[in-house]
């Protein structure tokens, strides 16, 4: 014989239903909140893995600046593409016949790497150029480095940082003269960082809110 549900049983069943419903809604809300927090964290902490920044330099040997006039010192602008980073010359180079501006397209690039791409050799006590080999402390001539306005003992293995300004000087000039000469190092890296390079190269990667959100949600 079927038992007729009384009002108390009906009320208890409704209460149980609403309790389960509230638990389900709470679980869904917590799940959505967790996703939102995860996306917000990725949005805030996202950094582009693309590398493209600039630095400046000048090289003087016996009072004369190396002008790097030959076209062989300059890469075509299509060398900026990100799919060529296994090629050392595409990691760091010059182009557009701007002989004082360095384009860096990969992490972990040192000053010696840049000069090797030019066909030169840069060590902390030796410099090899198209004109010859110059050794530190020979016949009164010194190999001197001025990085960002400060004399440093070594640069070959130092990483090239964005907007660095490096003077490499070989000769018998005194330190004061060399420090004054360091002011002739070009200072257009900052401008290059904020502008697009010609054709296929772009300036430093700017992550817009739209791009940041797309990356945060894995789009």
XYZ file of N, CA and C in Angstrom, residues 2 18 26 37 49 59 61 89 91 106-107 110 112-113 131 137 141 144 183 190 206 214:
66
model
N 0.652 2.158 -0.974
C 1.455 3.361 -1.090
C 1.234 4.277 0.095
N 16.685 21.953 -2.136
C 17.299 23.283 -2.144
C 18.707 23.272 -1.560
N 27.107 26.700 -5.363
C 28.319 27.136 -4.696
C 29.553 26.498 -5.333
N 40.478 33.628 -11.141
C 41.716 33.955 -10.429
C 42.928 33.486 -11.216
N 57.641 36.344 -24.817
C 58.926 35.667 -24.955
C 59.705 36.163 -26.169
N 83.635 52.225 -31.640
C 84.952 51.618 -31.550
C 85.988 52.576 -32.118
N 90.228 53.119 -32.659
C 91.577 52.551 -32.656
C 92.558 53.662 -33.014
N 74.033 35.293 -36.649
C 73.914 36.662 -37.142
C 72.510 37.206 -36.993
N 70.740 36.685 -34.348
C 70.544 36.948 -32.920
C 70.936 38.368 -32.557
N 67.668 37.974 -29.393
C 67.678 36.738 -28.617
C 68.246 37.024 -27.239
N 67.824 36.226 -26.282
C 68.349 36.381 -24.930
C 69.760 35.798 -24.848
N 76.080 38.228 -25.797
C 77.175 38.993 -25.205
C 77.831 39.888 -26.262
N 80.900 39.951 -27.147
C 81.806 39.179 -28.008
C 81.046 38.513 -29.148
N 79.794 38.101 -28.885
C 78.978 37.499 -29.949
C 78.721 38.503 -31.061
N 91.589 45.892 -39.643
C 92.853 46.624 -39.768
C 94.021 45.939 -39.082
N 98.089 46.795 -23.433
C 99.350 47.063 -22.739
C 100.571 46.695 -23.579
N 100.003 51.273 -25.401
C 98.609 51.304 -25.849
C 97.751 50.405 -24.968
N 90.612 49.808 -23.643
C 89.790 50.372 -22.577
C 88.316 50.279 -22.942
N 81.312 60.041 -24.757
C 80.108 60.838 -25.003
C 79.731 60.848 -26.479
N 67.149 54.082 -27.301
C 65.825 54.276 -26.692
C 64.777 54.594 -27.752
N 55.441 45.349 -27.611
C 54.473 46.005 -26.745
C 53.301 45.060 -26.546
N 44.354 37.478 -24.303
C 44.355 36.300 -25.168
C 45.347 35.270 -24.676
